[in-house]
mmCIF file of C-alpha atoms and ligand atoms in Angstrom:
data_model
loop_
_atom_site.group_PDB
_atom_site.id
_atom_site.type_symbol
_atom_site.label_atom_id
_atom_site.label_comp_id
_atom_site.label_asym_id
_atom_site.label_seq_id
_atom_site.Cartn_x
_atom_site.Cartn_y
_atom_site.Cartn_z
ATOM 1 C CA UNK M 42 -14.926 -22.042 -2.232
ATOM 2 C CA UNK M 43 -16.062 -24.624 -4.525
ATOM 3 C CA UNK M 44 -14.231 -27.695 -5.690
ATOM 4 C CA UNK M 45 -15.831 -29.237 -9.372
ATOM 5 C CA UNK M 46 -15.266 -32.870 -9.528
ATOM 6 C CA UNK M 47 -13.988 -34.465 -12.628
ATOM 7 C CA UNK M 48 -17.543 -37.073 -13.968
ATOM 8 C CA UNK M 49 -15.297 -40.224 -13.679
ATOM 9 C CA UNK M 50 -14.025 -39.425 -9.921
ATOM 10 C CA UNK M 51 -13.600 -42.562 -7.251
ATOM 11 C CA UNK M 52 -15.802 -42.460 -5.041
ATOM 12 C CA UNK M 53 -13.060 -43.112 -2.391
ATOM 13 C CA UNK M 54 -10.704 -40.711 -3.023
ATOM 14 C CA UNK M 55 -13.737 -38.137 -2.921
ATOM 15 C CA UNK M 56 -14.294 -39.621 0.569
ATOM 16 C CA UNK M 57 -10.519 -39.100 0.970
ATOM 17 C CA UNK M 58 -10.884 -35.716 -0.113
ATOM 18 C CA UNK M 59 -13.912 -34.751 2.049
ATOM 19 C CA UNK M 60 -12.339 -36.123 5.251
ATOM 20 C CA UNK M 61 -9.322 -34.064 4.446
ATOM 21 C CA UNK M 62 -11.224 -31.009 4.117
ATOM 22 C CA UNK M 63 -13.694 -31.797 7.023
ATOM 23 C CA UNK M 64 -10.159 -32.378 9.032
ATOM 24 C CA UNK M 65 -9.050 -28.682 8.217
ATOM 25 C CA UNK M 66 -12.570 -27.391 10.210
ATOM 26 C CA UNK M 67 -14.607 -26.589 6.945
ATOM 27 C CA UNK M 68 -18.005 -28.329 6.587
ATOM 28 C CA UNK M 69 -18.115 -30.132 3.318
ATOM 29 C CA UNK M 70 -21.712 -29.892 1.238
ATOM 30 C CA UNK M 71 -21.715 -32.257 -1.690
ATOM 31 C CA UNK M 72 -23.866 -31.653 -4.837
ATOM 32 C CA UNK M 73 -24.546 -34.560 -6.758
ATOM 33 C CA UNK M 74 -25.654 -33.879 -10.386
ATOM 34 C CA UNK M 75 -26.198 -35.665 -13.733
ATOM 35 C CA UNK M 76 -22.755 -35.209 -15.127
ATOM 36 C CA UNK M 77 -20.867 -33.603 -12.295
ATOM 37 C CA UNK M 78 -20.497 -33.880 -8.508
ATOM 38 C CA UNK M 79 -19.827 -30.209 -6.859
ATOM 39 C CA UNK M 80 -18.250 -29.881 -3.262
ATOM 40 C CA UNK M 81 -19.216 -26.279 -1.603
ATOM 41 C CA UNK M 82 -16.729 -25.569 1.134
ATOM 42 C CA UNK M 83 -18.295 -23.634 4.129
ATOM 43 C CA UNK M 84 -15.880 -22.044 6.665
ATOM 44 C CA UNK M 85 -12.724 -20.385 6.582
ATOM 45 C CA UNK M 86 -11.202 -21.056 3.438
ATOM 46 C CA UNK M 87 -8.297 -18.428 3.520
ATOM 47 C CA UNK M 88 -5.740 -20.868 4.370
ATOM 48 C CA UNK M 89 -6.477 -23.862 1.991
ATOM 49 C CA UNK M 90 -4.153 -24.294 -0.857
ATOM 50 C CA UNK M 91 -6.129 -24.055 -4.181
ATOM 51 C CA UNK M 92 -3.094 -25.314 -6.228
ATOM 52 C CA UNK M 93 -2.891 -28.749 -4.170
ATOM 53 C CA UNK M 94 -6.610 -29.427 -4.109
ATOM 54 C CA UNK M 95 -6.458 -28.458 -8.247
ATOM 55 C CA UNK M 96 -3.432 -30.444 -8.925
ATOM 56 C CA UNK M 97 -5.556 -33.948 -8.083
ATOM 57 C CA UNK M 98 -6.336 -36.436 -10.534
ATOM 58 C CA UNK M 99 -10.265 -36.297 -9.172
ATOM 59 C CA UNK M 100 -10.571 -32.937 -8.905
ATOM 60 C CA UNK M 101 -11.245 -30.596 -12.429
ATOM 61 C CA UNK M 102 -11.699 -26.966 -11.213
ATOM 62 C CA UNK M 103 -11.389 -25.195 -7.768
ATOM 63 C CA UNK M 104 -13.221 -21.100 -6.864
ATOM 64 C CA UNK M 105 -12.617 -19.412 -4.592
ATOM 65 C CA UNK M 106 -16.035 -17.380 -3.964
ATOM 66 C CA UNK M 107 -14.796 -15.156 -1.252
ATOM 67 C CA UNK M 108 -11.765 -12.832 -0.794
ATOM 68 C CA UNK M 109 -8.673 -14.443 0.848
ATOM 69 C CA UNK M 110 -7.818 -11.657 2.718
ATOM 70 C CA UNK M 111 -9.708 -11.148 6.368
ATOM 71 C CA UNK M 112 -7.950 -8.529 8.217
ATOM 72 C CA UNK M 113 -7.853 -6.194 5.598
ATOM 73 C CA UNK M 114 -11.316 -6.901 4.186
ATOM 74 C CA UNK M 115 -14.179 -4.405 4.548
ATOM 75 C CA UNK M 116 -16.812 -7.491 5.184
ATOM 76 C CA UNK M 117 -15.473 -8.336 8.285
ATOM 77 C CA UNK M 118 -14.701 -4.764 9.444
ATOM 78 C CA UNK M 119 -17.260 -2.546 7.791
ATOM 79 C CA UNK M 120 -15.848 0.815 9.808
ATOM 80 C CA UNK M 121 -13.199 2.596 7.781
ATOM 81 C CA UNK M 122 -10.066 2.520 9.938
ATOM 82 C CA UNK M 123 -8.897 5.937 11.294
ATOM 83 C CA UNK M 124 -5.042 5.947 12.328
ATOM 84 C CA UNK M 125 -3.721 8.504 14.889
ATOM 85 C CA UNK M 126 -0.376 9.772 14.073
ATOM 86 C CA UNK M 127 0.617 11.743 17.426
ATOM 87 C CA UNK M 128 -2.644 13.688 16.473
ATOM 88 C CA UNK M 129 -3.275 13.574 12.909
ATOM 89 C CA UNK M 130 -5.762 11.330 11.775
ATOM 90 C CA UNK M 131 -5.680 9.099 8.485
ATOM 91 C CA UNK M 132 -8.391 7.522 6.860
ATOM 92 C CA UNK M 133 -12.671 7.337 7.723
ATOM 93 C CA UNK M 134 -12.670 10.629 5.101
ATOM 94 C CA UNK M 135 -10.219 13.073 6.837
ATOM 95 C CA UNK M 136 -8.262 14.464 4.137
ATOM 96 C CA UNK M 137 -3.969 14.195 4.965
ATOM 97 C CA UNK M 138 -0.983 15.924 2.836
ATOM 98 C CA UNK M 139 1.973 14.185 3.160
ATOM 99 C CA UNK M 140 4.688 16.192 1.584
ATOM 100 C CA UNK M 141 8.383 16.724 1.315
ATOM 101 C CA UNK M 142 11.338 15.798 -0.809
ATOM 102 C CA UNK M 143 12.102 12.555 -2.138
ATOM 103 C CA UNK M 144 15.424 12.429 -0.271
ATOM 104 C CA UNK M 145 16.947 14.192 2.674
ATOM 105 C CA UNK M 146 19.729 16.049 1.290
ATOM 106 C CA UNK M 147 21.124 18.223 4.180
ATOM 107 C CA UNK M 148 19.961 19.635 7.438
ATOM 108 C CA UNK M 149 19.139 23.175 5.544
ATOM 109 C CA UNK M 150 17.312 21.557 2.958
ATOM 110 C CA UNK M 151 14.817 19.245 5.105
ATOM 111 C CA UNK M 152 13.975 21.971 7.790
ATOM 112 C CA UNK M 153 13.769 24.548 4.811
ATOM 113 C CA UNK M 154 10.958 22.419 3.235
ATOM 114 C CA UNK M 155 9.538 20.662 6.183
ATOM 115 C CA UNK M 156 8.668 24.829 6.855
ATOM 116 C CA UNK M 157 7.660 25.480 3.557
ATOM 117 C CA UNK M 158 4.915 22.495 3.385
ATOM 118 C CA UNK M 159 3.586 23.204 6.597
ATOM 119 C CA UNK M 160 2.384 26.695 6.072
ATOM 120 C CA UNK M 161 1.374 25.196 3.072
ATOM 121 C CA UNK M 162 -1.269 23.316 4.962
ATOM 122 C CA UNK M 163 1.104 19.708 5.085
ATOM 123 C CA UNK M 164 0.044 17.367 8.082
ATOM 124 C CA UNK M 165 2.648 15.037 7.960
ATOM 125 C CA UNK M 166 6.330 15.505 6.536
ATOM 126 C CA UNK M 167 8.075 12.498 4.024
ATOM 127 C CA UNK M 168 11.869 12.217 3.131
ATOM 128 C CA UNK M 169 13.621 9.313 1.893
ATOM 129 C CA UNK M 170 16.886 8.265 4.103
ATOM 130 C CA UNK M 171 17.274 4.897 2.773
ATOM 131 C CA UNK M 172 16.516 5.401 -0.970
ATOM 132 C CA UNK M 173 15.921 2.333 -3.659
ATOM 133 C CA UNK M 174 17.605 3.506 -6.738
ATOM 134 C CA UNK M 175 17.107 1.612 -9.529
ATOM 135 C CA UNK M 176 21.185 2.178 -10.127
ATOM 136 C CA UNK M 177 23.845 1.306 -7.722
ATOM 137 C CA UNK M 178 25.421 4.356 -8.849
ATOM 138 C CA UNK M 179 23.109 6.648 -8.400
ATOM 139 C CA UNK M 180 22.683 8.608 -4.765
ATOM 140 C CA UNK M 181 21.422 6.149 -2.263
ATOM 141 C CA UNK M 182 19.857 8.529 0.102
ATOM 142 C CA UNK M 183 21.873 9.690 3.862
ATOM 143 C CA UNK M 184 20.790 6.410 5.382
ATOM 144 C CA UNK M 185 20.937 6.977 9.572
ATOM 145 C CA UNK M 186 21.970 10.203 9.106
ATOM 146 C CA UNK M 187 18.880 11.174 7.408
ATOM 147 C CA UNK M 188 16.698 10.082 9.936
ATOM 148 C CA UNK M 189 18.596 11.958 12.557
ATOM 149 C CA UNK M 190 17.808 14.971 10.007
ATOM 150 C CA UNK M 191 13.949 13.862 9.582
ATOM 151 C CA UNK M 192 13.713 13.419 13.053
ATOM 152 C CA UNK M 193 15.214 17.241 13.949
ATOM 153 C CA UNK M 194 12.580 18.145 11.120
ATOM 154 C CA UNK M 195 10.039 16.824 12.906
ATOM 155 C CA UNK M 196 11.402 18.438 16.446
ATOM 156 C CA UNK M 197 11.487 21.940 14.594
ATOM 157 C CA UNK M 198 8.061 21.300 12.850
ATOM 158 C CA UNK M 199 6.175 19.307 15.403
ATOM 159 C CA UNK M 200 5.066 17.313 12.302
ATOM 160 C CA UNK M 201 5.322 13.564 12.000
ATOM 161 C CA UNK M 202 7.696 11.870 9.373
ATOM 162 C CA UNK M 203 7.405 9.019 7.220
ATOM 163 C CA UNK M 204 10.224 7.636 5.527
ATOM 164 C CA UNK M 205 10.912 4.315 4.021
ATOM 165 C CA UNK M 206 12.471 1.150 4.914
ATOM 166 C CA UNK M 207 14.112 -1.444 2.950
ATOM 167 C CA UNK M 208 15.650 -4.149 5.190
ATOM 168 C CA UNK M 209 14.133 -5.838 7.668
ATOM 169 C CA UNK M 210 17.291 -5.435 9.946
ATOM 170 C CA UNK M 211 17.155 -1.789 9.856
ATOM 171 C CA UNK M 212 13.636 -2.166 12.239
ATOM 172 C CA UNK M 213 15.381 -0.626 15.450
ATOM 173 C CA UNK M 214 16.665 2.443 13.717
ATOM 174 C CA UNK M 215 13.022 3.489 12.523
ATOM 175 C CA UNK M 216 11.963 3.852 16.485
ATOM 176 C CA UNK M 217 11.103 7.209 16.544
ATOM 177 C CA UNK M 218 9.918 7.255 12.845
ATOM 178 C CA UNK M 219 6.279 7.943 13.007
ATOM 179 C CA UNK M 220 5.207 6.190 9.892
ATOM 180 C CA UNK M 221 7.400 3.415 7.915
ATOM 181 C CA UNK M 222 6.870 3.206 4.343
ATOM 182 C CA UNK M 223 7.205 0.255 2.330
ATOM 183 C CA UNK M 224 7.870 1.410 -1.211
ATOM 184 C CA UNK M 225 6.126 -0.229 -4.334
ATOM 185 C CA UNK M 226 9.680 -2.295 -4.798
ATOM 186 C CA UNK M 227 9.375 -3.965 -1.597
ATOM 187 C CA UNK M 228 5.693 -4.596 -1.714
ATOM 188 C CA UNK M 229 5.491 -8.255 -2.086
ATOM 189 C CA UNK M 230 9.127 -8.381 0.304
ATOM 190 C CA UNK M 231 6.780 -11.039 2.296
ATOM 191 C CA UNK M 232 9.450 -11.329 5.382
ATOM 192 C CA UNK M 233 10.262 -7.743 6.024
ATOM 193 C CA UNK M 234 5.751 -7.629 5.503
ATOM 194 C CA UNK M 235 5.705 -10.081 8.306
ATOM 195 C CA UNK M 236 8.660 -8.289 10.599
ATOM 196 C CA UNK M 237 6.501 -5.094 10.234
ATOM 197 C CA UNK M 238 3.672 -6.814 11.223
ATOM 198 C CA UNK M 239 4.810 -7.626 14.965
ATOM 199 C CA UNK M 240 5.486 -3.558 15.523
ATOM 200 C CA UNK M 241 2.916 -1.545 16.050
ATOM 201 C CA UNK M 242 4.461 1.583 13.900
ATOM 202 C CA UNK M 243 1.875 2.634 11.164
ATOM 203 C CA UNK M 244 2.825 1.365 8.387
ATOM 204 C CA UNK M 245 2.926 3.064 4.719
ATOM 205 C CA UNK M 246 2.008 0.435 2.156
ATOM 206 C CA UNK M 247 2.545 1.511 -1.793
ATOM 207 C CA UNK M 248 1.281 -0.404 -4.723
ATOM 208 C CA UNK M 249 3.523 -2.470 -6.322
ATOM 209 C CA UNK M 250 4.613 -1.551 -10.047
ATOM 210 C CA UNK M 251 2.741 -4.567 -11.583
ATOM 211 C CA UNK M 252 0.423 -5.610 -8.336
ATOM 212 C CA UNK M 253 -3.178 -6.353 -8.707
ATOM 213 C CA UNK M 254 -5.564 -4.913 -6.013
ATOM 214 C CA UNK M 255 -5.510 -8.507 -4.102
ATOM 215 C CA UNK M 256 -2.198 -9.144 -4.433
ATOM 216 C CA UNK M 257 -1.503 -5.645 -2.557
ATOM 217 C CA UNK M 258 -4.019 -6.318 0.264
ATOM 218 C CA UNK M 259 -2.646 -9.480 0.594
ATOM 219 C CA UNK M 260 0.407 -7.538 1.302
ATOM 220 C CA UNK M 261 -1.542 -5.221 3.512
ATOM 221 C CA UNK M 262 -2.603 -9.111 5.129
ATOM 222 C CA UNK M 263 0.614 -9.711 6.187
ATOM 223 C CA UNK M 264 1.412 -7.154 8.045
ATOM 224 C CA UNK M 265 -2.234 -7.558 10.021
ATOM 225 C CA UNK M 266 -1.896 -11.252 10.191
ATOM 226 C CA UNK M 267 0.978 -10.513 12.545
ATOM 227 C CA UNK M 268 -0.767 -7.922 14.823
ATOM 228 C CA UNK M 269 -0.529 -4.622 12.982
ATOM 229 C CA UNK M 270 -3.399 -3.380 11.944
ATOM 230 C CA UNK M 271 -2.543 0.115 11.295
ATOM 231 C CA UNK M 272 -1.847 0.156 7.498
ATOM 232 C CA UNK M 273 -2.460 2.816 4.888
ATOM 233 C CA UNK M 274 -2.292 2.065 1.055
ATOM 234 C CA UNK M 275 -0.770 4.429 -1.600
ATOM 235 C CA UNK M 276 -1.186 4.193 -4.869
ATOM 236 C CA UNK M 277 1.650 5.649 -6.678
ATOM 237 C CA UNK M 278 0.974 4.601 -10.512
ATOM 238 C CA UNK M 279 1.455 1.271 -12.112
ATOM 239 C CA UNK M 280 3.969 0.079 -15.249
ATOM 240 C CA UNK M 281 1.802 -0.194 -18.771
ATOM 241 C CA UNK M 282 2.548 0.114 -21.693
ATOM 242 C CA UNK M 283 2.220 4.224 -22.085
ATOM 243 C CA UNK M 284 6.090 5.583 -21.594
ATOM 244 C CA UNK M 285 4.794 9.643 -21.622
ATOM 245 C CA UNK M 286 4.122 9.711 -17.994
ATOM 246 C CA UNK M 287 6.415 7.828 -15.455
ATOM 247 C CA UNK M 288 3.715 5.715 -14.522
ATOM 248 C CA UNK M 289 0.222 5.594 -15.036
ATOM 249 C CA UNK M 290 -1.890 6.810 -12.072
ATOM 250 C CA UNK M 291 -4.646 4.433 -11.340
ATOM 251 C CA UNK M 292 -7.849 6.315 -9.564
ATOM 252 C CA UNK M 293 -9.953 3.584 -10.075
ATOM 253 C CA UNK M 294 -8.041 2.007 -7.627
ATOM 254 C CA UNK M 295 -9.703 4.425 -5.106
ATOM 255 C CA UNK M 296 -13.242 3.425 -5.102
ATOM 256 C CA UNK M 297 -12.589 0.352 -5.943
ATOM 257 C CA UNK M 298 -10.829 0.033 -3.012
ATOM 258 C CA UNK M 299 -13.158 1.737 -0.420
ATOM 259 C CA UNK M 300 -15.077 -1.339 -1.327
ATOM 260 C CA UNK M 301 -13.051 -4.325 -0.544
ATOM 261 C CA UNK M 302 -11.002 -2.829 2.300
ATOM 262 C CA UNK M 303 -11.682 -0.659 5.601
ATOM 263 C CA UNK M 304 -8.035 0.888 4.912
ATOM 264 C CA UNK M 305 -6.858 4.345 4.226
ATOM 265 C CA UNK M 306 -6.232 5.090 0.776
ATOM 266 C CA UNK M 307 -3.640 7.528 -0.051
ATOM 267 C CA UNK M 308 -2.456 8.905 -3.988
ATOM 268 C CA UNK M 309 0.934 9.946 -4.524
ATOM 269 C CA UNK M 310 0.428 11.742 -8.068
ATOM 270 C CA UNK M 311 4.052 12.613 -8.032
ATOM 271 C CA UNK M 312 5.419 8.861 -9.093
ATOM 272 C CA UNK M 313 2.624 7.959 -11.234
ATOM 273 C CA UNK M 314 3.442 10.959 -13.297
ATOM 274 C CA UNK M 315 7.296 11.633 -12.885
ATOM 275 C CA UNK M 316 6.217 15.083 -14.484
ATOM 276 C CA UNK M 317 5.851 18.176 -11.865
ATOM 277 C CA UNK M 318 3.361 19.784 -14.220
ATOM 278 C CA UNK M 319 0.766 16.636 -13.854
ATOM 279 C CA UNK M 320 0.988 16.531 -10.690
ATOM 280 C CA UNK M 321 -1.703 19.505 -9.795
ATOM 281 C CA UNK M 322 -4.711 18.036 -11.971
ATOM 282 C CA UNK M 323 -3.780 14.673 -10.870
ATOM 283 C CA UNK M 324 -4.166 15.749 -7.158
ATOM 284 C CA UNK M 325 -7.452 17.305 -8.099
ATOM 285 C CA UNK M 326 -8.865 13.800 -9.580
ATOM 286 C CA UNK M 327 -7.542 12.369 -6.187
ATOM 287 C CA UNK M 328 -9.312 14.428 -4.089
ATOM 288 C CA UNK M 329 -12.785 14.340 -6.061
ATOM 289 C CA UNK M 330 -12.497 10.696 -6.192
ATOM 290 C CA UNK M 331 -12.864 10.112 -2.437
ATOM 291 C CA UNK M 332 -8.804 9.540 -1.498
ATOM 292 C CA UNK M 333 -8.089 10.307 2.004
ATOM 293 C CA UNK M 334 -5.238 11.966 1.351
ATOM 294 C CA UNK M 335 -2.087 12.965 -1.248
ATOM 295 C CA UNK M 336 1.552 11.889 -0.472
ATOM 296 C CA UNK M 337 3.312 14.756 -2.827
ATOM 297 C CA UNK M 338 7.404 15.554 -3.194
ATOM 298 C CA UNK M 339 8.135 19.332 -3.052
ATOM 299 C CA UNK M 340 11.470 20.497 -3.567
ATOM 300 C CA UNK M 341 13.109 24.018 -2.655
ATOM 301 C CA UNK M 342 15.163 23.576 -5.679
ATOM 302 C CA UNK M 343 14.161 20.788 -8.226
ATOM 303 C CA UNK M 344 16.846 21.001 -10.465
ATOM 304 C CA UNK M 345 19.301 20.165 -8.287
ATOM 305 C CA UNK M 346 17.656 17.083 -6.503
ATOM 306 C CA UNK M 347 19.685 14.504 -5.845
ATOM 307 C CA UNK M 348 16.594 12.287 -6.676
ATOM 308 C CA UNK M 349 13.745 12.262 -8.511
ATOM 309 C CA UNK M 350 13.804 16.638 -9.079
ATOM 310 C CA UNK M 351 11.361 16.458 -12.373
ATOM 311 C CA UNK M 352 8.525 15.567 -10.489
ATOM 312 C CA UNK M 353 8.951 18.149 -7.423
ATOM 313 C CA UNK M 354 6.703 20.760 -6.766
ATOM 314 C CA UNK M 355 8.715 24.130 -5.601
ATOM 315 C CA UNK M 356 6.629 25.122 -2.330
ATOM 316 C CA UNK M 357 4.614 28.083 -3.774
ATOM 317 C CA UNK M 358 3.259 25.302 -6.170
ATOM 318 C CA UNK M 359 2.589 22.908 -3.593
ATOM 319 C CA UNK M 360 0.505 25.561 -1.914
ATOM 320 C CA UNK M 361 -1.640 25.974 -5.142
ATOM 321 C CA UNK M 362 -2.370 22.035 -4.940
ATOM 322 C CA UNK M 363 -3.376 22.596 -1.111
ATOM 323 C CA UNK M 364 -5.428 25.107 -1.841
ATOM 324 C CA UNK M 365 -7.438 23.755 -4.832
ATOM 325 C CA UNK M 366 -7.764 20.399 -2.703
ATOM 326 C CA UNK M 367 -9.659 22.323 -0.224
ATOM 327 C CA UNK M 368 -12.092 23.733 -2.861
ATOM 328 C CA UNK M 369 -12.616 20.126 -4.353
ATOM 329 C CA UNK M 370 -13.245 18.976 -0.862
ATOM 330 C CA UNK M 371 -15.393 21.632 -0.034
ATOM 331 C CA UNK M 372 -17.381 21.069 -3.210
ATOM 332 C CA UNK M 373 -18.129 17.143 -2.936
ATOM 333 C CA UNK M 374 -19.241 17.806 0.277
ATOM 334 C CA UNK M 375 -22.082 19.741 -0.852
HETATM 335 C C1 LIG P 432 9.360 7.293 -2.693
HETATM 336 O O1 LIG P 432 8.259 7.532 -2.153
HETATM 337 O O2 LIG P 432 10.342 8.032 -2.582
HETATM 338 C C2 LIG P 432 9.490 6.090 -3.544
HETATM 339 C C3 LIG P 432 10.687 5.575 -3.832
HETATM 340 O O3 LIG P 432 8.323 5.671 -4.002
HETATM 341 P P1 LIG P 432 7.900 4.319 -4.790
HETATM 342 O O4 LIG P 432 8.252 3.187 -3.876
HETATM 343 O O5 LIG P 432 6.435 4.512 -4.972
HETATM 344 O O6 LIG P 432 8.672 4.311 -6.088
HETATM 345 MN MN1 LIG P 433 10.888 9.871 -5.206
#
């Protein structure tokens, strides 16, 4: 980090300054030139406040030169991070569906498709219990008693479930959730980030709607700060200004990605389009691009989904995605 001087600045509130700095363990290294005195901060910089140090009279410009995210940051961890789900590995280039509906919606319905995707070539089974609905009136998912549901999916299936959270309180009723997702509302919820941070449940980390890559793995950094390293990042399309698609899917965000952080990187096509028909190509892109994996909803009847049917693949189309993936993998390989 570097902190630009204004020309005029006392000499002893520089000296004030410096000490200050020096005092938080960073090793101050002053440039003195013609018109303008630089101070180059060496050390750990993650946890100085740019805004304070900016906000002085003597100071005119502060940089921060490195990230200020650790745990998440590939420099410091240069290994991709695998994550063992009872078996089933995410990340380090192992490719992962994650598939199911976008809400449980009865005990027939979640063991019908939980079926469905695995023959399909699924790994890992989602469902939303707890559902954020942008409407109060609109279905808010079967809460506890679609976990139970999930959870007799799983039994039935032997696969693992992921399923979101949205309250920090509701911690001890995920315990024999596999993988908790945080959805892209509740990305920047910084305390139930930091509560998920002191379990050691994987945790499910999408994008949120108007988040910049740093301000998502700083996300990502609070859940690590606290312990829990095992996080995997979705991106699941972000708001512009195009209103065709639901979203619009970002697969730069993929290599990009790979390079700042050792995390798994996971696209959920179904989201950023809102459109069932997009979702095939889009999966494609994702694949060739390097994600390490698709989180896609499938739906044994879309058009009567309680949530989000539009955007549901019936099974027999989900298996089409699977099978193309394969190909794609197969192909960039070579
Ligand atoms: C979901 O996965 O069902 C969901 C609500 O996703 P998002 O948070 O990405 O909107
Ligand atoms: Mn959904």
């Amino acid at each position: 980090m570097v902190v630009i001087l204004k020309d005029n600045a006392e000499q002893k509130k520089v000296k004030t300054l410096t000490d200050w700095l020096e005092n938080q363990g960073l090793s101050v290294h002053t440039v003195t030139g013609a018109y303008q005195t630089i101070l180059g901060l060496i050390g750990d910089t993650s946890k100085v406040d740019t805004d304070l140090i900016e906000g002085l009279d003597i100071v005119a410009k502060v940089k921060r030169i490195s990230e200020p995210y650790k745990n998440a940051n590939r420099k410091f961890h240069p290994d991709d991070t695998v994550i063992d789900v009872g078996g089933v590995k995410i990340g380090g280039g192992i490719f992962q569906f994650f598939a199911g509906p976008c809400s449980v919606e009865s005990r027939e319905q979640i063991i019908s498709i939980a079926r469905d995707v695995k023959a399909a070539g699924a790994n890992i089974l989602r469902g939303g219990a707890f559902k954020p609905r942008t409407s109060p009136y609109a279905f808010q998912g079967m809460r506890t008693e679609g976990l139970e549901l999930l959870l007799e999916a799983k039994k039935e299936t032997g696969m693992p479930i992921v399923t979101e959270i949205m309250d920090a309180s509701h911690i001890p009723l995920f315990e024999n959730v596999d993988i908790i997702q945080v959805g892209a509302r509740n990305m920047q919820n910084f305390e139930l980030l930091k509560e998920l941070g002191k379990t050691n449940k994987p945790i499910f980390l999408k994008r949120g709607l108007c988040s910049t890559y740093q301000e998502w793995l700083m996300s990502a950094e609070y859940i690590m700060a606290e312990g829990n390293q095992n996080v995997i990042l979705c991106e699941r399309g972000i708001r512009t200004f195009e209103t065709a698609t639901r979203n619009t899917l970002d697969l730069t965000a993929v290599p990009m990605l790979k390079e700042k952080t050792h995390l798994p990187v996971i696209i959920d096509p179904s989201h950023a389009a809102g459109i069932a028909r997009m979702v095939k190509p889009m999966s494609f892109a994702a694949a060739a691009c390097g994600a390490d994996g698709l989180m896609i909803e499938v739906h044994n009847d879309p058009a009567h989904a309680l949530c989000d049917g539009p955007q549901a693949l019936r099974p027999e189309e989900f298996a089409e995605v699977t099978a193309g993936v394969q190909k794609i993998l197969k192909a960039i390989k070579e």
